[in-house]
Amino acid sequence: MSFKLEAYTNARHNVLTQLNQISKLYNERREHHKTEEINELYNDIEQNNFQITVVGEFSRGKSTFINALLGKKILPSLARPTTTILNVISYAEEPSINLHFQDDKKTSEKIQEKDFKSLVAPKEAIQGDPASEKEYEQTINYLKQIKYARIHHPLPFLKDQVDIIDTPGTNDMDPNREHITNSIIPTSDAAILLLSANKILSDSERSFLRDRLLRNDIQKIFVVINFKDDLKTEGDRQKVIQHAETELANILHTEPKIFMVSSLQALNARRKVNGEEMKTKRGRIIEPWSIEETGFLELEKELAEFLQYDRGNVKLQRPVQRSIRVIQDTLEKQIPQEKSSLTQEINGLHGKVSEFRQKLDHIKTIGDEALQKIDRKLEQKYHELTKWYEWELDQVQETGTSTFEDNKYAHIEEISRAVENSTAPLERELHTRKIKKIQDTIEEVVESNTKHLQHEWLTIDSNMNFLYNNQAESGTNNLPIDLEEKNQESFFQDIYSDLSQSWSSSSSIFNKAFVAAGFVLTGLVEGVASIVNAGLNWLFGDRESKVDKIERQLQNQFYDSKRKKKEVFKQEWKGITETVKKRYMKIIQNKINETEHQLNTLLENTQLEEAEVQERLEGLKQQEQRFHYIKQSLEETIITLEQNEKAGVVQ
Ligand SMILES: Nc1nc2c(ncn2[C@@H]2O[C@H](COP(=O)(O)OP(=O)(O)OP(=O)(O)O)[C@@H](O)[C@H]2O)c(=O)[nH]1
Ligand SMILES: [Mg+2]
């Protein structure tokens, strides 16, 4: 199997081992909140798989393509619309299939492979046979309740932390399924758009690409032309690729990278290598192409590099950097403080400690008050931002309407294309500005309402240092000047870096739905196009002119799309601000816990006998060394990741 994410997998393994060590060390130090923090980072990495989502219209060969990646016929594929639900394929030693339901309260259900196949690819009803029609309808209704199926399989391909998602074809009229496919795309690490060499880029494919895929990060879209084997000569293949390149360059505005493959041949090649003998219905042995001819190896190589160097780095760097920061604090602050508390006497210690405790209570109050202010301010900002957003949406509508005016006597498809061409870039750009505005607003609100709080913390930190060095002036609130002037990083920095993270890449497909919700499609083109489908009767049915009708439809579409977008905006805002508030409280709680821990250690240390003091000093030295060693190893990992990134940049 050529698909390997080796560098990433090694780095990941190394990081997990180190985090495990750190967690143990904090456990020894009885710093339970830190153990917990590190464990969370551990779990994040552990659960963080790469998600490759395969999209395209029905019968483009998505399921066959995935089977070929896997080297096994796992997903049903037929010459008619087949896949009905999202199938998430993940690694496990034991194969199993579980259905997860739309209703989150309902527990997932295990299903046998045989039943699964007949469920997701149900036999069509025999026309005119009520019993068979009823059965078909029941199956379809059941399918609607399913959110996704998770297929576990012990395939080496998936062992590199890859989840692969098979989606139902998009030219499907069910808006729910469309919505699921839409919301999956922005949360995936890579989307593979499958086209057919036989009918390159239909109108609906173009609009799918523009309206949905391009609303996201273009980097993660791989365009794959399937059915290579249907083109007989190399010349034909070159022609199709060139045609696709020109067409796509118009839509993408960049040089697209296109792959041509035969999924069917690749699947057969791999099945043969795996010892399967394949025969036609008449018993003739099928001789598949060699895997080199199928175009699969180039694609897999590119995919692996992309995941490894681009996505992999992002996924690992953040938790590594965060844990380095946690260790650094321990090495620079806590351990030296503890050492000095073991080696010198502190006058009037108990009194001073109880003063600190009062200060901590005070900090808690200030923190709560600041949170209330943040809450109020965010509420106010929400109204301002909504107004801003509505105004921007109106501008998009105006552009669309004036494009309509300029083109209203053209053919309806031309009208809709012109309207779409003028509005889609504006919407994309608006989405980007919206994200930035939300992030900036949150940062500004949190920072401006926590100045006092942050100042108090700095005072406590510096007093703590004095205390350990036996210089604490009881009751002093004066910061040493250099401390105040020093440009301190905000305590809440982690919140902001996490925010931009959660927009650009989500760790899990299903629990960050609010991020995905930003990509509800406008429905504009479909809406206008539906006028065509409504037929001649509709156009000539009454006195209202055709142009008026189209315009009315267009305005309805805009109205509807704005309403949806505002609703999504509200959800996004709500999701993000809730997350921010939770993290804010956690950061404060962690800092309080940390200070309390230091105070307790201090009290304990000053009561030790001489022999115990020596023992403890020895213990601290050892901890120090272990922390140093881990920190070094993590820093090396970061360097390796950066080097890999440079060496493996996907062109
Ligand atoms: N000749 C040839 N046939 C292919 C290739 N890939 C897929 N097929 C066939 O095309 C048909 C449709 O394939 P599927 O994999 O079911 O397509 P799909 O995109 O998953 O379709 P839906 O699930 O309905 O959206 C099946 O009969 C496949 O055997 C290919 O590369 N070459
Ligand atoms: Mg399918």
XYZ file of C-alpha atoms and ligand atoms in Angstrom:
684
model
C 0.000 0.000 0.000
C 1.555 3.237 -1.117
C -0.562 5.469 1.024
C 1.588 6.353 4.042
C 1.609 9.169 6.500
C 4.735 7.897 8.107
C 6.341 11.114 9.318
C 3.090 12.274 10.821
C 2.350 8.930 12.421
C 5.808 8.796 13.996
C 5.631 12.331 15.304
C 2.162 11.694 16.651
C 3.284 8.554 18.421
C 6.218 10.389 19.938
C 4.064 13.280 21.120
C 1.539 10.925 22.706
C 4.299 9.124 24.594
C 5.681 12.418 25.877
C 2.256 13.685 26.915
C 1.712 10.495 28.793
C 4.948 11.117 30.689
C 3.989 14.700 31.454
C 0.635 13.607 32.751
C 2.333 11.103 35.065
C 4.711 13.757 36.342
C 1.915 16.142 37.194
C 0.104 13.333 38.873
C 3.159 12.732 41.057
C 3.220 16.407 41.823
C -0.462 16.152 42.743
C -1.270 18.955 40.295
C -4.475 17.359 39.187
C -5.780 20.227 37.117
C -2.605 20.085 35.036
C -2.847 16.317 34.663
C -6.329 16.911 33.371
C -5.221 19.631 30.972
C -2.537 17.394 29.515
C -4.937 14.455 29.292
C -7.304 16.607 27.287
C -4.541 17.416 24.819
C -3.755 13.718 24.678
C -7.345 12.824 23.877
C -7.573 15.556 21.284
C -4.634 14.133 19.398
C -5.775 10.579 19.887
C -9.236 11.253 18.489
C -7.986 13.509 15.760
C -8.195 11.540 12.582
C -7.828 12.814 9.063
C -11.128 13.010 7.323
C -11.270 12.491 3.620
C -14.697 13.115 2.172
C -15.564 11.892 -1.279
C -18.228 13.935 -3.035
C -19.780 14.084 -6.479
C -22.999 13.401 -8.342
C -24.585 9.978 -8.291
C -22.889 7.139 -10.163
C -19.606 8.997 -10.561
C -17.991 6.053 -8.806
C -17.523 7.457 -5.274
C -18.156 4.170 -3.532
C -16.036 2.263 -6.039
C -13.264 4.826 -5.573
C -13.285 4.294 -1.809
C -13.344 0.548 -2.225
C -10.272 0.924 -4.441
C -8.478 2.983 -1.787
C -9.308 0.277 0.712
C -8.474 -2.561 -1.668
C -11.695 -4.340 -0.779
C -15.291 -4.252 -1.898
C -16.864 -2.896 1.262
C -19.358 -0.342 0.009
C -22.134 -1.344 -2.352
C -21.814 0.169 -5.835
C -24.299 -0.144 -8.635
C -25.113 1.462 -11.954
C -27.986 3.448 -10.433
C -28.164 5.966 -7.531
C -26.951 3.767 -4.717
C -25.490 5.297 -1.605
C -28.236 6.659 0.615
C -26.459 7.720 3.807
C -23.110 8.979 4.972
C -20.700 6.122 5.549
C -17.734 6.862 7.776
C -15.059 4.232 7.473
C -12.556 3.963 10.331
C -9.915 1.613 11.622
C -10.573 -1.134 14.162
C -9.154 -4.594 14.692
C -12.622 -6.131 14.579
C -14.900 -5.312 11.657
C -18.298 -3.925 12.623
C -20.977 -1.574 11.355
C -22.943 0.794 13.577
C -25.822 3.046 12.656
C -25.952 6.459 14.321
C -29.236 8.314 14.345
C -30.312 11.899 13.739
C -31.879 11.843 17.166
C -28.829 12.149 19.408
C -30.628 10.537 22.328
C -31.046 7.313 20.437
C -28.119 4.965 20.980
C -26.278 3.617 17.973
C -27.249 0.212 16.617
C -25.012 -2.569 15.433
C -25.946 -4.066 12.078
C -24.692 -7.104 10.121
C -22.850 -6.495 6.855
C -25.473 -8.332 4.812
C -28.331 -6.279 6.308
C -26.325 -3.122 5.900
C -25.885 -3.693 2.195
C -29.571 -4.252 1.569
C -30.422 -1.278 3.783
C -28.201 1.313 2.128
C -28.791 0.060 -1.373
C -32.430 -1.030 -1.174
C -33.994 -2.913 -4.055
C -36.262 -0.574 -5.948
C -39.973 -1.224 -5.638
C -41.684 -3.280 -8.295
C -43.936 -0.734 -9.976
C -47.592 -1.482 -9.320
C -46.911 -4.012 -6.581
C -48.309 -2.409 -3.382
C -46.452 -4.742 -1.008
C -43.095 -4.041 -2.597
C -43.817 -0.309 -2.837
C -44.723 -0.239 0.847
C -41.559 -2.059 1.839
C -39.452 0.329 -0.195
C -41.126 3.326 1.394
C -40.539 1.939 4.889
C -36.859 1.429 4.195
C -36.541 4.971 2.859
C -38.253 6.350 5.958
C -35.911 4.406 8.192
C -32.916 5.671 6.241
C -34.016 9.237 6.857
C -33.544 8.723 10.585
C -29.932 7.705 10.158
C -27.266 10.323 10.541
C -24.382 8.152 9.441
C -23.065 4.619 9.530
C -19.664 3.948 11.003
C -17.917 1.070 9.339
C -14.966 -0.299 11.245
C -12.451 -2.334 9.350
C -8.897 -3.559 10.008
C -7.410 -2.086 6.837
C -3.819 -0.806 6.829
C -4.860 2.263 4.866
C -7.012 3.454 7.762
C -4.381 2.743 10.364
C -2.646 5.992 9.465
C -5.413 7.799 11.366
C -7.538 8.218 8.286
C -11.335 8.270 8.260
C -12.888 8.159 4.874
C -16.415 9.288 4.160
C -18.688 8.111 1.408
C -21.496 10.548 0.648
C -24.736 10.153 -1.273
C -24.616 11.606 -4.794
C -25.391 15.315 -4.799
C -27.827 15.571 -7.637
C -30.307 14.213 -5.212
C -33.482 16.083 -4.386
C -33.555 15.371 -0.652
C -32.531 18.631 1.082
C -31.675 16.856 4.333
C -29.093 14.661 2.711
C -27.782 17.621 0.765
C -27.408 19.457 4.006
C -25.444 16.612 5.576
C -23.112 16.438 2.602
C -22.704 20.225 2.735
C -21.918 20.350 6.386
C -19.395 17.545 6.114
C -17.269 19.293 3.533
C -15.936 22.224 5.569
C -14.986 19.983 8.450
C -13.031 17.556 6.298
C -9.294 17.659 5.884
C -9.576 16.859 2.227
C -12.515 16.736 -0.139
C -12.251 14.643 -3.253
C -14.557 15.715 -6.037
C -15.228 12.854 -8.365
C -16.090 13.600 -11.992
C -16.704 11.228 -14.832
C -14.482 11.166 -17.923
C -17.633 10.525 -19.931
C -19.470 13.693 -19.004
C -17.061 16.267 -17.725
C -18.498 19.021 -15.549
C -22.219 19.267 -15.939
C -23.917 22.547 -15.006
C -24.919 21.201 -11.646
C -21.351 20.052 -10.993
C -20.093 23.506 -11.771
C -22.512 25.079 -9.359
C -21.718 22.463 -6.718
C -18.056 23.297 -7.035
C -18.668 26.999 -6.896
C -21.383 27.131 -4.304
C -20.228 24.544 -1.866
C -16.697 23.379 -2.297
C -15.244 26.770 -3.032
C -16.900 28.385 -0.080
C -14.198 26.539 1.785
C -10.505 26.285 1.618
C -9.624 25.445 -1.963
C -6.431 23.683 -0.908
C -8.294 20.718 0.305
C -10.142 19.884 -2.867
C -8.771 17.189 -5.080
C -10.413 16.950 -8.467
C -10.465 13.393 -9.728
C -11.713 12.313 -13.132
C -12.913 8.738 -12.890
C -13.665 6.157 -15.636
C -10.230 6.491 -17.204
C -10.787 3.027 -18.709
C -13.711 4.284 -20.754
C -11.334 6.439 -22.805
C -9.498 4.243 -25.226
C -6.519 6.313 -26.368
C -3.973 8.478 -24.621
C -5.039 11.296 -26.955
C -8.631 11.091 -25.744
C -7.442 11.221 -22.136
C -5.293 14.268 -22.740
C -8.221 15.984 -24.433
C -10.524 15.368 -21.484
C -7.915 16.534 -18.983
C -7.248 19.684 -20.984
C -10.917 20.436 -21.287
C -11.385 19.985 -17.549
C -8.360 22.159 -16.829
C -9.674 25.051 -18.879
C -13.149 24.777 -17.432
C -11.908 24.507 -13.870
C -9.406 27.333 -14.227
C -12.375 29.598 -14.988
C -14.149 28.567 -11.831
C -11.212 28.195 -9.494
C -9.129 31.131 -10.686
C -6.040 29.040 -10.034
C -4.237 26.273 -11.849
C -6.142 23.183 -10.741
C -4.467 19.894 -10.028
C -6.396 17.162 -11.757
C -6.037 13.407 -11.498
C -7.391 10.819 -13.869
C -8.086 7.355 -12.507
C -10.004 4.193 -13.075
C -11.490 3.244 -9.740
C -12.914 0.017 -11.061
C -9.557 -1.127 -12.442
C -7.730 -0.031 -9.297
C -10.167 -1.935 -7.123
C -9.779 -5.048 -9.255
C -5.993 -4.729 -9.307
C -5.908 -4.634 -5.541
C -8.403 -7.419 -5.116
C -6.205 -9.564 -7.332
C -3.083 -8.714 -5.327
C -5.045 -9.675 -2.220
C -5.658 -13.092 -3.730
C -9.227 -12.710 -4.949
C -10.108 -14.287 -8.257
C -12.634 -12.230 -10.151
C -14.905 -13.603 -12.804
C -17.562 -12.117 -15.056
C -21.125 -13.402 -14.771
C -20.335 -15.845 -17.547
C -17.345 -17.200 -15.687
C -14.605 -15.524 -17.695
C -11.661 -14.509 -15.513
C -11.217 -10.755 -15.287
C -7.675 -9.565 -15.961
C -7.402 -6.146 -14.341
C -4.950 -3.385 -15.203
C -1.798 -3.053 -13.181
C -2.189 -0.567 -10.342
C 0.360 1.753 -12.049
C -1.912 2.158 -15.055
C -4.937 3.134 -12.982
C -3.616 6.554 -11.932
C -4.206 5.706 -8.286
C -0.619 5.840 -7.090
C -0.079 9.482 -8.096
C -3.267 10.500 -6.390
C -2.498 8.619 -3.191
C 0.973 10.068 -3.020
C -0.335 13.604 -3.336
C -3.059 12.954 -0.780
C -0.627 11.507 1.742
C 1.724 14.451 1.333
C -1.039 16.922 1.729
C -2.377 15.311 4.890
C 1.054 14.795 6.340
C 2.694 18.121 5.700
C -0.155 20.492 5.637
C -2.921 19.230 7.856
C -0.734 17.011 10.013
C 1.420 19.883 11.114
C -1.486 22.025 12.137
C -2.998 19.175 14.061
C 0.111 18.395 16.053
C 1.784 21.736 16.483
C -0.873 23.351 18.599
C -1.110 20.727 21.356
C 2.664 20.373 21.388
C 3.172 24.080 21.757
C 0.595 24.248 24.464
C 2.175 21.495 26.492
C 5.601 23.102 26.110
C 4.140 26.259 27.623
C 2.680 24.352 30.555
C 6.024 22.678 31.260
C 7.886 25.935 30.897
C 5.783 27.471 33.626
C 6.574 24.601 35.947
C 10.273 24.796 35.186
C 10.560 28.537 35.437
C 8.158 29.288 38.239
C 6.838 26.474 40.352
C 9.898 24.308 40.811
C 12.288 27.198 41.612
C 9.740 28.564 44.085
C 9.411 25.211 45.753
C 13.152 24.824 45.935
C 13.610 28.147 47.583
C 10.817 27.443 50.032
C 12.753 24.351 51.081
C 15.978 26.180 51.618
C 14.947 29.296 53.468
C 12.780 30.304 56.363
C 9.868 32.594 55.827
C 8.882 34.929 58.601
C 5.244 35.054 59.572
C 4.383 32.517 56.918
C 0.884 31.589 58.071
C -0.275 35.159 58.116
C 1.041 35.737 54.629
C -0.530 32.627 53.222
C -3.909 33.571 54.586
C -3.513 37.012 53.030
C -2.910 35.301 49.694
C -5.994 33.198 50.144
C -8.050 36.342 50.599
C -6.521 37.754 47.450
C -7.471 34.617 45.592
C -11.078 34.990 46.713
C -10.941 38.538 45.538
C -9.603 37.458 42.155
C -12.467 35.023 41.847
C -14.930 37.855 42.414
C -13.183 40.083 39.886
C -13.191 37.220 37.407
C -16.941 36.692 37.838
C -17.630 40.379 37.501
C -15.543 40.594 34.353
C -17.465 37.659 32.927
C -20.752 39.432 33.512
C -19.421 42.490 31.753
C -18.162 40.367 28.878
C -21.559 38.765 28.626
C -23.370 42.094 28.456
C -20.898 43.549 26.006
C -21.098 40.510 23.733
C -24.867 40.758 23.695
C -24.605 44.363 22.613
C -21.983 43.510 19.988
C -24.228 40.787 18.638
C -26.853 43.380 17.756
C -24.279 45.614 16.135
C -22.798 42.772 14.147
C -26.203 41.523 13.034
C -26.991 44.988 11.672
C -23.681 45.070 9.896
C -24.263 41.607 8.453
C -27.774 42.438 7.284
C -26.473 45.507 5.537
C -23.797 43.460 3.789
C -26.329 40.857 2.720
C -28.486 43.626 1.288
C -25.511 44.740 -0.779
C -25.197 41.251 -2.205
C -28.871 41.283 -3.055
C -28.571 44.653 -4.751
C -25.709 43.410 -6.866
C -27.762 40.349 -7.800
C -30.797 42.460 -8.644
C -28.869 44.850 -10.823
C -27.230 41.937 -12.635
C -30.731 40.640 -13.213
C -31.794 44.018 -14.628
C -28.868 43.959 -17.039
C -29.667 40.460 -18.224
C -33.396 40.114 -17.834
C -34.142 39.451 -21.472
C -31.558 36.712 -21.764
C -32.301 33.011 -21.525
C -33.151 31.949 -17.988
C -30.022 29.870 -17.588
C -27.904 32.799 -18.622
C -29.708 35.016 -16.135
C -29.107 32.615 -13.314
C -25.473 32.142 -14.262
C -24.906 35.904 -14.447
C -26.580 36.461 -11.081
C -24.590 33.673 -9.545
C -21.320 34.931 -11.023
C -21.850 38.357 -9.600
C -22.997 37.299 -6.143
C -20.985 34.166 -5.315
C -17.596 35.939 -4.953
C -19.244 38.579 -2.760
C -20.740 35.934 -0.525
C -17.465 34.113 -0.206
C -15.671 37.268 0.703
C -18.403 38.241 3.143
C -18.060 34.882 4.851
C -14.327 35.492 5.385
C -14.929 38.984 6.721
C -17.651 37.700 8.993
C -15.323 35.145 10.589
C -12.653 37.756 11.124
C -15.115 40.212 12.570
C -16.470 37.691 15.046
C -12.961 36.765 16.176
C -11.753 40.336 16.475
C -14.862 41.354 18.378
C -14.485 38.570 20.880
C -10.826 39.327 21.447
C -11.511 43.007 21.922
C -14.390 42.415 24.336
C -12.467 39.921 26.459
C -9.301 42.001 26.560
C -10.915 45.332 27.357
C -12.992 43.828 30.142
C -10.217 41.888 31.812
C -7.525 44.552 32.146
C -8.134 44.887 35.864
C -8.223 41.131 36.318
C -4.986 40.595 34.427
C -3.290 43.325 36.415
C -4.356 41.707 39.691
C -2.973 38.390 38.554
C 0.365 39.905 37.713
C 0.446 41.409 41.193
C -0.296 38.046 42.760
C 2.335 36.343 40.612
C 4.988 38.827 41.531
C 4.056 38.798 45.230
C 4.265 35.060 45.157
C 7.796 35.356 43.860
C 8.654 37.770 46.648
C 7.104 35.499 49.190
C 9.257 32.591 48.134
C 12.282 34.763 48.265
C 11.302 35.838 51.743
C 10.743 39.438 50.738
C 7.000 39.664 50.604
C 5.713 42.942 51.860
C 2.442 42.012 53.404
C -0.488 43.755 51.834
C 1.526 45.329 49.088
C -0.183 45.913 45.854
C 2.565 47.786 44.129
C 3.896 46.086 41.093
C 7.557 46.440 40.381
C 7.656 48.895 37.513
C 9.371 46.668 35.012
C 6.699 44.023 35.444
C 3.965 46.408 34.505
C 5.835 47.787 31.576
C 6.834 44.462 30.235
C 4.587 43.546 27.387
C 2.842 40.565 28.908
C 1.043 38.108 26.689
C -2.653 38.043 27.488
C -3.785 35.270 29.815
C -6.512 34.525 27.351
C -4.282 34.050 24.321
C -5.198 30.379 24.133
C -8.831 31.232 23.591
C -8.103 33.303 20.529
C -5.705 30.931 18.863
C -8.228 28.167 19.421
C -10.932 30.223 17.779
C -9.132 30.620 14.494
C -8.329 26.940 14.717
C -11.904 25.882 15.103
C -12.869 27.759 11.970
C -10.109 26.466 9.789
C -10.055 22.849 10.831
C -12.357 21.007 13.114
C -11.270 18.043 15.086
C -14.423 16.080 14.682
C -16.995 16.022 11.961
C -20.071 15.873 14.047
C -19.520 17.813 17.246
C -18.559 21.089 15.683
C -21.615 21.440 13.546
C -21.883 25.105 14.317
C -18.710 25.750 12.379
C -20.059 23.897 9.412
C -23.384 25.639 9.561
C -21.861 28.646 7.844
C -22.118 26.993 4.515
C -25.775 26.699 3.835
C -26.173 27.123 0.134
C -28.156 30.013 -1.162
C -30.441 27.982 -3.321
C -30.569 30.934 -5.635
C -29.592 29.224 -8.824
C -31.663 26.164 -8.068
C -34.610 28.407 -7.346
C -34.386 30.301 -10.578
C -33.729 27.139 -12.487
C -36.831 25.578 -10.979
C -38.865 28.076 -12.974
C -37.724 26.283 -16.073
C -38.823 22.991 -14.631
C -42.212 24.443 -13.799
C -42.901 24.279 -17.511
C -44.586 26.343 -20.145
C -47.967 26.423 -18.456
C -46.489 28.274 -15.629
C -44.805 30.791 -17.884
C -47.826 31.541 -20.011
C -50.491 30.695 -17.485
C -51.575 34.182 -16.483
C -51.058 37.793 -17.338
C -47.958 38.360 -15.315
C -45.001 38.556 -17.652
C -42.230 35.998 -17.622
C -39.649 38.566 -16.578
C -41.751 39.687 -13.624
C -42.162 36.133 -12.498
C -38.468 35.455 -12.630
C -37.767 38.620 -10.738
C -40.295 37.758 -8.076
C -38.770 34.323 -7.749
C -35.331 35.839 -7.495
C -36.367 38.222 -4.744
C -37.996 35.370 -2.850
C -34.810 33.413 -3.131
C -32.776 36.291 -1.795
C -35.206 36.803 1.029
C -35.080 33.159 1.936
C -31.325 32.957 1.690
C -30.859 36.036 3.878
C -33.180 34.614 6.490
C -31.221 31.350 6.543
C -27.901 33.107 6.669
C -28.986 35.255 9.598
C -30.146 32.174 11.428
C -26.794 30.492 10.778
C -24.982 33.615 11.909
C -26.922 33.509 15.163
C -26.004 29.863 15.699
C -22.361 30.503 14.924
C -22.231 33.434 17.288
C -23.946 31.493 20.011
C -21.673 28.482 19.612
C -18.503 30.530 19.556
C -19.370 32.811 22.475
C -20.452 29.865 24.626
C -17.120 28.185 23.916
C -15.255 31.379 24.738
C -17.031 31.807 28.068
C -16.373 28.224 29.042
C -12.693 28.537 28.223
C -12.466 31.845 30.049
C -13.787 30.308 33.247
C -11.511 27.352 32.855
C -8.412 29.503 32.462
C -9.252 31.422 35.624
C -10.058 28.261 37.554
C -6.784 26.699 36.435
C -4.808 29.685 37.587
C -6.526 29.700 40.953
C -5.909 25.980 41.377
C -2.302 26.452 40.467
C -1.781 29.211 43.024
C -3.570 27.242 45.724
C -1.380 24.288 44.980
C 1.721 26.454 45.353
C 0.526 27.831 48.682
C -0.164 24.378 50.050
C 3.206 23.129 48.927
C 4.787 26.110 50.579
C 3.081 25.441 53.896
C 3.995 21.816 53.743
C 7.604 22.460 52.795
C 8.285 24.775 55.687
C 7.197 22.112 58.163
C 9.530 19.404 56.971
C 12.373 17.887 58.947
C 15.887 18.285 57.615
C 16.084 14.741 56.219
C 12.777 15.152 54.439
C 13.902 18.459 53.003
C 16.874 16.780 51.388
C 14.707 14.022 50.023
C 12.278 16.491 48.556
C 14.996 18.592 47.001
C 16.328 15.468 45.395
C 12.848 14.635 44.105
C 12.433 18.111 42.681
C 15.758 17.899 40.888
C 14.679 14.668 39.285
C 11.356 16.121 38.203
C 13.189 19.081 36.788
C 15.394 16.817 34.713
C 12.491 14.788 33.412
C 10.552 17.891 32.472
C 13.613 19.257 30.695
C 14.057 16.074 28.787
C 10.425 15.975 27.651
C 10.444 19.625 26.735
C 13.509 19.094 24.613
C 11.946 16.159 22.859
C 8.769 18.152 22.140
C 10.802 21.048 20.809
C 12.639 18.663 18.525
C 9.306 17.349 17.295
C 8.267 20.880 16.407
C 11.481 21.376 14.457
C 11.011 18.074 12.639
C 7.465 19.030 11.737
C 8.658 22.342 10.375
C 11.405 20.701 8.373
C 8.966 18.176 6.969
C 6.718 20.987 6.022
C 9.463 22.678 4.033
C 10.603 19.476 2.409
C 7.197 18.248 1.465
C 5.266 21.304 0.398
C 2.620 20.194 -2.018
C 3.141 22.108 -5.218
N -15.744 1.292 -16.170
C -15.748 1.840 -14.970
N -16.836 1.721 -14.182
C -16.805 2.297 -12.970
C -15.659 3.012 -12.497
N -15.930 3.470 -11.251
C -17.197 3.056 -10.959
N -17.725 2.360 -11.982
C -19.084 1.791 -12.052
O -20.021 2.873 -12.002
C -21.197 2.486 -11.300
C -21.483 3.483 -10.178
O -20.465 3.395 -9.189
P -20.710 3.761 -7.666
O -19.408 3.555 -7.003
O -21.901 3.100 -7.115
O -21.033 5.316 -7.815
P -21.399 6.357 -6.651
O -20.793 7.662 -7.048
O -21.023 5.819 -5.343
O -22.951 6.492 -6.806
P -24.044 6.952 -5.696
O -23.737 6.210 -4.463
O -25.331 6.581 -6.278
O -23.898 8.424 -5.532
C -20.943 1.081 -10.794
O -21.543 0.174 -11.711
C -19.428 0.932 -10.850
O -19.005 -0.395 -11.060
C -14.516 3.114 -13.374
O -13.487 3.695 -13.066
N -14.628 2.502 -14.585
Mg -22.111 5.393 -3.715
